[in-house]
Amino acid sequence: QSVLTQPPSVSGAPGQRVTISCTGSSSNIGAGFDVHWYQQVPGTAPKLLIYGNNNRPSGVPDRFSGSKSGTSASLAITGLQAEDEADYYCHSYDSSLSGSKVFGGGTKLTVL
Amino acid sequence: QLQLQESGPGLVKPSETLSLTCSVSGVSISSISYYWGWVRQPPGKGLEWIGSIHYSGTTYYNPSLKSRVSISLDTSKNHFSLKVNSITAADTAVYYCARESLEMATVWYFDLWGRGTLVTVSS
């Protein structure tokens, strides 16, 4: 069971907007620790999508955005495209586990 | 070209020690700007951080694996390594090595990943 909770799956039609939540607690996101997001196409390595809550690495389209509030963070994808179908993971730090980097359980995005 | 590449046996027997190496090209692992880490992913499951090491020698390990894991680096070969002892079937996973950065953030993040290597634990 992950310290960071994500919905197992979300879906949307091409062109739509979807959001993926990442819910933590007062020992991780709620303590002010940054949240990062990764995209993983099946069979490939994860790829950094958002870092420092809302920063996009070079090459990541601005259709992807991140936000954080309280004990939760969200990844938003606008103008959904077929190529966005992948697994998405949030990542942060938890101070209650002797200092541990933690991932969410992952969310499978299906483009209908 | 900036690249990380894992190498090691694809099959390990239970109770033995798993050893993997991550060869780094295009950047020096002696850079003080980065940590170097290992993440694993059991088949069909999510990501799990294993541990990280800095050029200074500072290491951090997942508390759930700490008693069985060690990470080291070899600056002469520009690579870093992972050892996991007392292996069981639960350690079967794709193992990724990754570079960690702290640029514009307060928590280290994995900005560059290797392609991963599948390690199966079986007799």
Coordinates of C-alpha atoms in Angstrom, one line a residue:
Chain A
Q1 CA 0.0 0.0 0.0
S2 CA 1.5 3.3 -1.1
V3 CA 2.0 6.3 1.1
L4 CA 0.8 8.4 -1.7
T5 CA -2.7 7.5 -3.0
Q6 CA -3.6 7.7 -6.7
P7 CA -6.8 6.5 -8.5
P8 CA -6.0 3.2 -10.3
S9 CA -7.4 4.5 -13.5
V10 CA -8.8 7.5 -15.3
S11 CA -10.1 7.9 -18.9
G12 CA -11.0 10.6 -21.3
A13 CA -11.8 11.2 -25.0
P14 CA -9.4 12.9 -27.3
G15 CA -9.3 16.6 -26.8
Q16 CA -10.7 16.4 -23.3
R17 CA -9.1 17.4 -20.0
V18 CA -8.3 14.9 -17.3
T19 CA -6.8 15.2 -13.9
I20 CA -5.0 12.6 -11.7
S21 CA -4.9 13.2 -8.0
C22 CA -2.1 12.2 -5.6
T23 CA -3.2 12.3 -1.9
G24 CA -0.7 12.2 0.8
S25 CA -0.5 13.3 4.5
S26 CA 1.1 15.7 6.9
S27 CA 4.4 13.8 6.8
N28 CA 4.9 14.2 3.0
I29 CA 2.9 16.5 0.7
G30 CA 1.3 18.3 3.6
A31 CA 4.7 19.0 5.2
G32 CA 5.5 21.1 2.1
F33 CA 7.7 18.6 0.2
D34 CA 7.6 18.9 -3.5
V35 CA 5.7 16.5 -5.8
H36 CA 7.0 15.2 -9.1
W37 CA 5.3 13.3 -11.8
Y38 CA 6.4 10.6 -14.2
Q39 CA 4.9 9.1 -17.4
Q40 CA 5.5 5.5 -18.2
V41 CA 4.4 4.0 -21.5
P42 CA 4.1 0.2 -21.0
G43 CA 7.3 -1.6 -21.7
T44 CA 9.5 1.5 -21.4
A45 CA 11.2 3.4 -18.6
P46 CA 9.5 6.2 -16.7
K47 CA 10.0 9.7 -18.0
L48 CA 10.0 12.9 -15.9
L49 CA 6.9 14.9 -16.7
I50 CA 6.6 17.5 -13.9
Y51 CA 9.1 18.4 -11.2
G52 CA 8.9 20.8 -8.3
N53 CA 5.1 20.6 -8.3
N54 CA 4.6 22.6 -11.5
N55 CA 7.7 22.7 -13.7
R56 CA 8.0 21.0 -17.0
P57 CA 11.3 19.7 -18.4
S58 CA 12.3 20.8 -21.8
G59 CA 10.3 18.9 -24.4
V60 CA 7.2 18.2 -22.3
P61 CA 4.2 19.9 -23.9
D62 CA 2.4 22.6 -22.0
R63 CA -0.7 20.4 -22.1
F64 CA 0.7 18.9 -18.9
S65 CA 0.6 20.9 -15.7
G66 CA 0.9 20.2 -12.0
S67 CA -0.4 21.7 -8.9
K68 CA -0.3 21.2 -5.1
S69 CA -2.5 22.2 -2.3
G70 CA -2.6 21.0 1.3
T71 CA -1.9 17.3 1.5
S72 CA -2.7 16.6 -2.2
A73 CA -1.3 17.2 -5.7
S74 CA -2.8 17.0 -9.1
L75 CA -1.6 16.4 -12.7
A76 CA -3.8 17.9 -15.4
I77 CA -3.7 16.9 -19.0
T78 CA -5.6 19.1 -21.5
G79 CA -6.2 18.4 -25.2
L80 CA -5.9 14.7 -24.6
Q81 CA -4.1 12.7 -27.3
A82 CA -3.9 9.0 -28.0
E83 CA -0.1 9.1 -27.2
D84 CA -0.9 10.2 -23.7
E85 CA -2.2 6.7 -22.9
A86 CA 0.3 5.6 -20.2
D87 CA 0.8 5.0 -16.5
Y88 CA 1.4 8.1 -14.4
Y89 CA 3.2 8.2 -11.0
C90 CA 3.5 10.9 -8.4
H91 CA 6.7 11.1 -6.2
S92 CA 7.6 12.9 -3.1
Y93 CA 9.4 12.6 0.2
D94 CA 8.1 11.2 3.5
S95 CA 9.6 12.3 6.8
S96 CA 7.9 9.6 8.8
L97 CA 9.8 6.7 7.2
S98 CA 13.3 7.5 8.3
G99 CA 13.6 9.7 5.3
S100 CA 12.2 7.9 2.3
K101 CA 11.5 8.8 -1.3
V102 CA 8.0 7.5 -2.0
F103 CA 5.9 6.9 -5.1
G104 CA 2.2 6.8 -5.6
G105 CA 0.7 3.5 -6.7
G106 CA 0.3 4.8 -10.3
T107 CA -2.7 5.7 -12.5
K108 CA -3.5 4.1 -15.8
L109 CA -4.8 6.7 -18.3
T110 CA -6.9 5.4 -21.1
V111 CA -7.7 7.5 -24.1
L112 CA -11.1 6.4 -25.3
Chain B
Q1 CA 25.3 11.4 -25.3
L2 CA 23.6 11.5 -21.9
Q3 CA 22.8 7.9 -21.1
L4 CA 22.4 5.4 -18.3
Q5 CA 22.6 1.6 -18.9
E6 CA 22.0 -1.2 -16.4
S7 CA 23.8 -4.5 -16.7
G8 CA 23.8 -7.7 -14.7
P9 CA 22.4 -11.2 -14.6
G10 CA 18.8 -11.7 -15.6
L11 CA 18.3 -14.7 -13.4
V12 CA 19.3 -15.1 -9.8
K13 CA 18.8 -18.0 -7.4
P14 CA 16.9 -17.5 -4.2
S15 CA 19.1 -16.6 -1.2
E16 CA 21.9 -15.4 -3.4
T17 CA 23.1 -11.8 -3.9
L18 CA 21.9 -9.7 -6.8
S19 CA 24.5 -7.4 -8.3
L20 CA 23.7 -4.7 -10.9
T21 CA 25.8 -2.0 -12.4
C22 CA 24.7 1.3 -14.0
S23 CA 27.1 2.7 -16.6
V24 CA 26.8 6.4 -17.0
S25 CA 27.9 8.3 -20.2
G26 CA 27.7 12.0 -21.0
V27 CA 28.0 13.2 -17.4
S28 CA 30.4 12.5 -14.6
I29 CA 29.1 10.7 -11.5
S30 CA 31.6 12.8 -9.6
S31 CA 29.4 15.9 -10.1
I32 CA 28.2 17.3 -6.8
S33 CA 25.0 18.3 -8.5
Y34 CA 23.5 14.8 -8.7
Y35 CA 22.5 11.8 -6.7
W36 CA 22.5 8.4 -8.4
G37 CA 19.6 6.0 -7.6
W38 CA 18.0 2.7 -8.1
V39 CA 14.2 2.1 -8.6
R40 CA 12.5 -1.2 -9.2
Q41 CA 9.2 -2.3 -10.6
P42 CA 7.8 -5.8 -10.0
P43 CA 5.9 -7.1 -13.0
G44 CA 2.5 -5.4 -13.3
K45 CA 3.1 -3.2 -10.2
G46 CA 4.3 0.3 -9.4
L47 CA 7.6 1.9 -8.8
E48 CA 9.6 1.4 -5.6
W49 CA 12.7 3.5 -4.6
I50 CA 15.6 1.3 -3.5
G51 CA 18.3 3.7 -2.6
S52 CA 20.6 6.6 -3.7
I53 CA 24.2 7.6 -3.5
H54 CA 26.1 10.9 -3.9
Y55 CA 29.7 11.4 -5.1
S56 CA 30.5 12.4 -1.5
G57 CA 29.7 8.9 -0.4
T58 CA 26.4 9.8 1.3
T59 CA 23.8 7.0 0.8
Y60 CA 20.1 6.7 1.5
Y61 CA 18.2 3.5 1.5
N62 CA 14.5 2.5 1.5
P63 CA 13.9 1.6 5.2
S64 CA 12.1 -1.6 4.1
L65 CA 15.2 -2.8 2.1
K66 CA 18.0 -1.2 4.1
S67 CA 19.2 -4.3 5.8
R68 CA 19.7 -6.1 2.5
V69 CA 20.9 -3.4 0.1
S70 CA 24.1 -1.5 -0.6
I71 CA 25.0 1.0 -3.3
S72 CA 28.5 2.0 -4.3
L73 CA 30.1 4.1 -7.0
D74 CA 33.3 3.7 -9.0
T75 CA 34.4 7.1 -10.3
S76 CA 37.3 5.6 -12.4
K77 CA 34.7 3.7 -14.5
N78 CA 31.9 6.3 -14.1
H79 CA 29.5 3.7 -12.9
F80 CA 27.6 2.9 -9.8
S81 CA 26.4 -0.4 -8.5
L82 CA 23.6 -2.1 -6.5
K83 CA 23.8 -5.2 -4.3
V84 CA 20.8 -6.9 -2.8
N85 CA 21.4 -9.9 -0.6
S86 CA 19.2 -12.8 0.6
I87 CA 17.2 -12.5 -2.6
T88 CA 13.6 -14.0 -2.7
A89 CA 11.0 -14.2 -5.4
A90 CA 9.5 -10.9 -4.2
D91 CA 12.7 -9.2 -5.5
T92 CA 11.7 -10.2 -9.1
A93 CA 11.4 -6.9 -10.9
V94 CA 12.7 -4.5 -13.6
Y95 CA 15.5 -2.6 -12.0
Y96 CA 16.1 1.0 -13.2
C97 CA 19.1 3.2 -12.5
A98 CA 18.5 6.9 -12.6
R99 CA 20.1 10.3 -12.1
E100 CA 18.6 12.6 -9.4
S101 CA 18.5 16.3 -9.6
L102 CA 17.5 19.1 -7.2
E103 CA 17.3 21.9 -9.7
M104 CA 14.3 24.1 -9.0
A105 CA 12.9 21.8 -6.4
T106 CA 13.2 20.9 -2.7
V107 CA 12.9 17.2 -3.2
W108 CA 15.3 15.2 -5.4
Y109 CA 13.7 13.9 -8.5
F110 CA 14.7 11.3 -11.1
D111 CA 15.4 13.3 -14.3
L112 CA 17.2 10.7 -16.4
W113 CA 16.5 7.0 -16.4
G114 CA 18.1 3.9 -17.8
R115 CA 16.1 1.5 -19.9
G116 CA 15.8 -1.0 -17.1
T117 CA 16.8 -4.6 -16.7
L118 CA 14.5 -7.5 -15.7
V119 CA 15.8 -9.6 -12.9
T120 CA 14.0 -12.9 -12.2
V121 CA 14.6 -14.8 -9.0
S122 CA 14.1 -18.5 -9.5
S123 CA 15.9 -21.7 -8.8

